[in-house]
Amino acid sequence: LAQKLSVAPEALIFGNGSNEIIELLVRTFLSRGEHAVVADQAFVIYRMIVQAAGGRCTVVPLRNYTHDLEAMAEAITPATRLVFLANPNNPTGTIFFRSQWREFLAAVPPHVVVVMDEAYAEFVEDPEYPDSLSDIGSDRLVVVLRTFSKIYGLAALRIGYAVGRPELIELVNR
């Protein structure tokens, strides 16, 4: 997988689906009372895991059935540790585009971990879909979630993975 994605093996972590990795990310980067930003009508697990860890969520309404990245960036506070994005979004199936992603990343403070959930990325054909993997080494803390469950029809096997800077992945592995 590292070879296929052109990343170091240390940039990968595997889990029992994306759910387990989401839980590990929350446990690693968010302490009780800290904050996460999520979109309304996105994968409900984001909110559930943050709340189970004693965190608080700001839920940002969708705009045109997709993530309102501008409003999500504005919802970030000094207590924000994580932002969860699903692209394509589940359940709406909508996407946001490369230019919106670039503007969003520029607006995110450097201490915030941006979790880009791309469980359905292999189904996207739009040329303006962001290449979030290219932002792993940027000055922002980006972790990309992917899964074998959707595109390969392995839902019963629950095999998910995340790609991030090796130092972030090493923290999650602890």
Coordinates of N, CA and C in Angstrom, one line a residue, residues 50-143:
V50 N -16.3 11.6 19.6 CA -15.8 12.8 20.3 C -16.6 12.9 21.6
Q51 N -17.9 12.8 21.6 CA -18.7 12.9 22.8 C -18.3 11.8 23.8
A52 N -18.1 10.5 23.4 CA -17.7 9.5 24.3 C -16.3 9.7 24.9
A53 N -15.5 10.5 24.3 CA -14.2 10.8 24.9 C -14.3 12.1 25.8
G54 N -15.5 12.6 25.9 CA -15.6 13.8 26.8 C -15.4 15.1 26.1
G55 N -15.3 15.1 24.7 CA -15.1 16.3 23.9 C -16.4 16.9 23.6
R56 N -16.2 18.1 23.0 CA -17.4 18.9 22.5 C -17.3 19.0 21.0
C57 N -18.5 19.1 20.4 CA -18.5 19.2 18.9 C -19.3 20.5 18.6
T58 N -18.8 21.2 17.6 CA -19.6 22.2 16.9 C -20.0 21.5 15.6
V59 N -21.3 21.5 15.4 CA -21.9 20.8 14.2 C -22.3 22.0 13.2
V60 N -21.7 21.9 12.1 CA -21.9 23.0 11.1 C -22.9 22.5 10.0
P61 N -23.9 23.2 9.7 CA -24.9 22.8 8.7 C -24.2 22.7 7.3
L62 N -24.8 21.7 6.5 CA -24.3 21.6 5.2 C -24.8 22.8 4.3
R63 N -24.1 23.1 3.3 CA -24.6 24.1 2.3 C -24.7 23.4 1.0
N64 N -25.8 23.4 0.3 CA -26.0 22.7 -0.9 C -25.7 21.2 -0.8
Y65 N -26.0 20.6 0.3 CA -25.9 19.2 0.6 C -24.4 18.8 0.8
T66 N -23.5 19.7 0.9 CA -22.1 19.4 1.1 C -21.5 20.2 2.2
H67 N -20.3 19.8 2.6 CA -19.6 20.5 3.7 C -19.4 22.0 3.4
D68 N -19.8 22.9 4.3 CA -19.6 24.3 4.2 C -18.2 24.6 4.8
L69 N -17.1 24.5 4.0 CA -15.8 24.6 4.5 C -15.5 25.9 5.1
E70 N -16.0 27.0 4.5 CA -15.8 28.3 5.1 C -16.4 28.4 6.5
A71 N -17.6 27.9 6.7 CA -18.2 28.0 8.0 C -17.5 27.0 9.0
M72 N -17.0 25.9 8.5 CA -16.3 25.0 9.3 C -15.0 25.6 9.8
A73 N -14.3 26.3 8.9 CA -13.1 27.0 9.3 C -13.4 28.1 10.4
E74 N -14.5 28.8 10.2 CA -14.9 29.8 11.1 C -15.3 29.3 12.5
A75 N -15.7 28.0 12.5 CA -16.1 27.4 13.8 C -14.9 26.9 14.6
I76 N -13.7 27.0 14.1 CA -12.6 26.5 14.8 C -12.2 27.6 15.9
T77 N -12.0 27.1 17.1 CA -11.6 27.9 18.3 C -10.2 27.5 18.8
P78 N -9.7 28.3 19.7 CA -8.4 27.8 20.3 C -8.5 26.4 20.9
A79 N -9.7 26.0 21.3 CA -9.8 24.7 22.0 C -10.0 23.6 20.9
T80 N -10.1 23.9 19.7 CA -10.3 22.9 18.6 C -9.1 22.1 18.4
R81 N -9.2 20.8 18.4 CA -8.1 19.9 18.1 C -8.3 19.1 16.8
L82 N -9.5 18.9 16.4 CA -9.8 18.0 15.3 C -10.9 18.6 14.4
V83 N -10.8 18.5 13.1 CA -11.9 18.8 12.2 C -12.1 17.5 11.3
F84 N -13.3 17.1 11.2 CA -13.6 15.9 10.4 C -14.3 16.3 9.2
L85 N -13.8 15.9 8.0 CA -14.4 16.1 6.7 C -14.6 14.8 6.0
A86 N -15.8 14.6 5.4 CA -16.0 13.4 4.6 C -16.1 13.9 3.1
N87 N -15.3 13.4 2.3 CA -15.3 13.8 0.9 C -15.0 12.6 0.0
P88 N -16.0 12.0 -0.7 CA -17.4 12.4 -0.7 C -18.1 12.2 0.6
N89 N -19.1 13.0 0.8 CA -19.9 12.9 2.1 C -20.8 11.7 2.1
N90 N -20.9 11.1 3.2 CA -21.8 10.0 3.4 C -22.8 10.5 4.5
P91 N -24.1 10.7 4.2 CA -24.9 10.0 3.3 C -25.3 10.8 2.0
T92 N -24.9 12.1 1.8 CA -25.4 12.9 0.7 C -24.7 12.5 -0.6
G93 N -23.5 12.0 -0.6 CA -22.8 11.7 -1.8 C -22.2 12.9 -2.5
T94 N -22.2 14.0 -1.9 CA -21.6 15.3 -2.5 C -20.2 15.4 -2.2
I95 N -19.5 16.2 -3.1 CA -18.1 16.5 -2.8 C -17.8 18.0 -2.8
F96 N -16.7 18.3 -2.2 CA -16.2 19.7 -2.3 C -14.9 19.6 -3.2
F97 N -14.5 20.7 -3.7 CA -13.5 20.7 -4.8 C -12.1 21.2 -4.3
R98 N -11.2 21.0 -5.2 CA -9.8 21.4 -4.9 C -9.6 22.8 -4.4
S99 N -10.2 23.8 -5.1 CA -10.1 25.2 -4.7 C -10.6 25.4 -3.3
Q100 N -11.8 24.8 -3.0 CA -12.4 24.9 -1.6 C -11.4 24.3 -0.6
W101 N -10.9 23.2 -0.9 CA -10.0 22.5 0.0 C -8.7 23.3 0.3
R102 N -8.2 24.0 -0.7 CA -7.0 24.8 -0.6 C -7.3 26.0 0.3
E103 N -8.4 26.7 0.1 CA -8.9 27.8 0.9 C -9.1 27.4 2.4
F104 N -9.7 26.2 2.5 CA -9.9 25.7 3.9 C -8.6 25.4 4.6
L105 N -7.7 24.7 4.0 CA -6.4 24.4 4.6 C -5.7 25.7 5.0
A106 N -5.8 26.7 4.2 CA -5.1 28.0 4.5 C -5.7 28.7 5.7
A107 N -7.0 28.4 6.0 CA -7.6 29.0 7.1 C -7.5 28.3 8.4
V108 N -7.1 27.0 8.3 CA -7.0 26.2 9.5 C -5.7 26.5 10.3
P109 N -5.8 26.7 11.6 CA -4.6 27.0 12.4 C -3.7 25.7 12.4
P110 N -2.4 25.9 12.5 CA -1.5 24.8 12.4 C -1.6 23.7 13.5
H111 N -2.3 24.0 14.6 CA -2.4 23.1 15.7 C -3.6 22.1 15.5
V112 N -4.4 22.3 14.5 CA -5.6 21.5 14.3 C -5.3 20.4 13.4
V113 N -5.7 19.1 13.8 CA -5.6 18.0 12.9 C -6.9 17.9 12.1
V114 N -6.7 17.9 10.7 CA -7.8 17.8 9.8 C -7.8 16.3 9.3
V115 N -9.0 15.7 9.6 CA -9.2 14.3 9.3 C -10.1 14.3 8.0
M116 N -9.5 13.9 6.9 CA -10.2 13.8 5.6 C -10.6 12.4 5.4
D117 N -11.9 12.1 5.5 CA -12.4 10.8 5.4 C -12.8 10.6 3.9
E118 N -12.0 9.7 3.2 CA -12.2 9.5 1.8 C -12.7 8.0 1.6
A119 N -13.6 7.5 2.3 CA -14.0 6.1 2.2 C -14.6 5.8 0.8
Y120 N -15.1 6.9 0.1 CA -15.7 6.7 -1.2 C -14.9 7.3 -2.3
A121 N -13.7 7.7 -2.1 CA -12.9 8.5 -3.0 C -12.7 7.8 -4.3
E122 N -12.5 6.4 -4.3 CA -12.3 5.7 -5.6 C -13.5 5.8 -6.5
F123 N -14.6 6.2 -6.1 CA -15.8 6.4 -6.9 C -15.9 7.7 -7.6
V124 N -15.0 8.7 -7.2 CA -15.1 10.0 -7.7 C -14.4 10.1 -9.1
E125 N -15.0 10.7 -10.1 CA -14.4 10.9 -11.4 C -14.2 12.4 -11.7
D126 N -14.6 13.3 -10.9 CA -14.5 14.7 -11.1 C -13.0 15.1 -11.1
P127 N -12.5 15.8 -12.1 CA -11.1 16.2 -12.1 C -10.7 17.3 -11.1
E128 N -11.7 17.9 -10.5 CA -11.5 19.0 -9.5 C -11.5 18.4 -8.1
Y129 N -11.6 17.1 -7.9 CA -11.6 16.4 -6.6 C -10.2 16.6 -6.0
P130 N -10.1 17.1 -4.8 CA -8.8 17.3 -4.2 C -7.9 16.1 -4.0
D131 N -6.6 16.3 -4.2 CA -5.6 15.2 -4.0 C -5.1 15.4 -2.5
S132 N -5.9 15.0 -1.6 CA -5.5 15.3 -0.2 C -4.2 14.5 0.3
L133 N -3.9 13.4 -0.4 CA -2.7 12.7 0.0 C -1.4 13.6 -0.3
S134 N -1.5 14.5 -1.3 CA -0.4 15.4 -1.5 C -0.2 16.4 -0.4
D135 N -1.2 16.6 0.5 CA -1.1 17.6 1.6 C -0.6 16.9 2.9
I136 N -0.3 15.6 2.8 CA 0.2 15.0 4.0 C 1.5 15.6 4.5
G137 N 2.4 16.0 3.7 CA 3.6 16.6 4.1 C 3.6 18.1 4.2
S138 N 2.5 18.7 4.0 CA 2.4 20.2 4.1 C 2.5 20.7 5.5
D139 N 2.4 22.0 5.7 CA 2.5 22.6 7.0 C 1.3 22.4 7.8
R140 N 0.3 21.8 7.3 CA -1.0 21.5 8.0 C -1.0 20.0 8.5
L141 N -1.7 19.7 9.6 CA -1.8 18.4 10.1 C -2.9 17.7 9.5
V142 N -2.7 17.0 8.4 CA -3.7 16.3 7.6 C -3.5 14.8 7.8
V143 N -4.6 14.1 8.1 CA -4.7 12.7 8.1 C -5.8 12.2 7.2

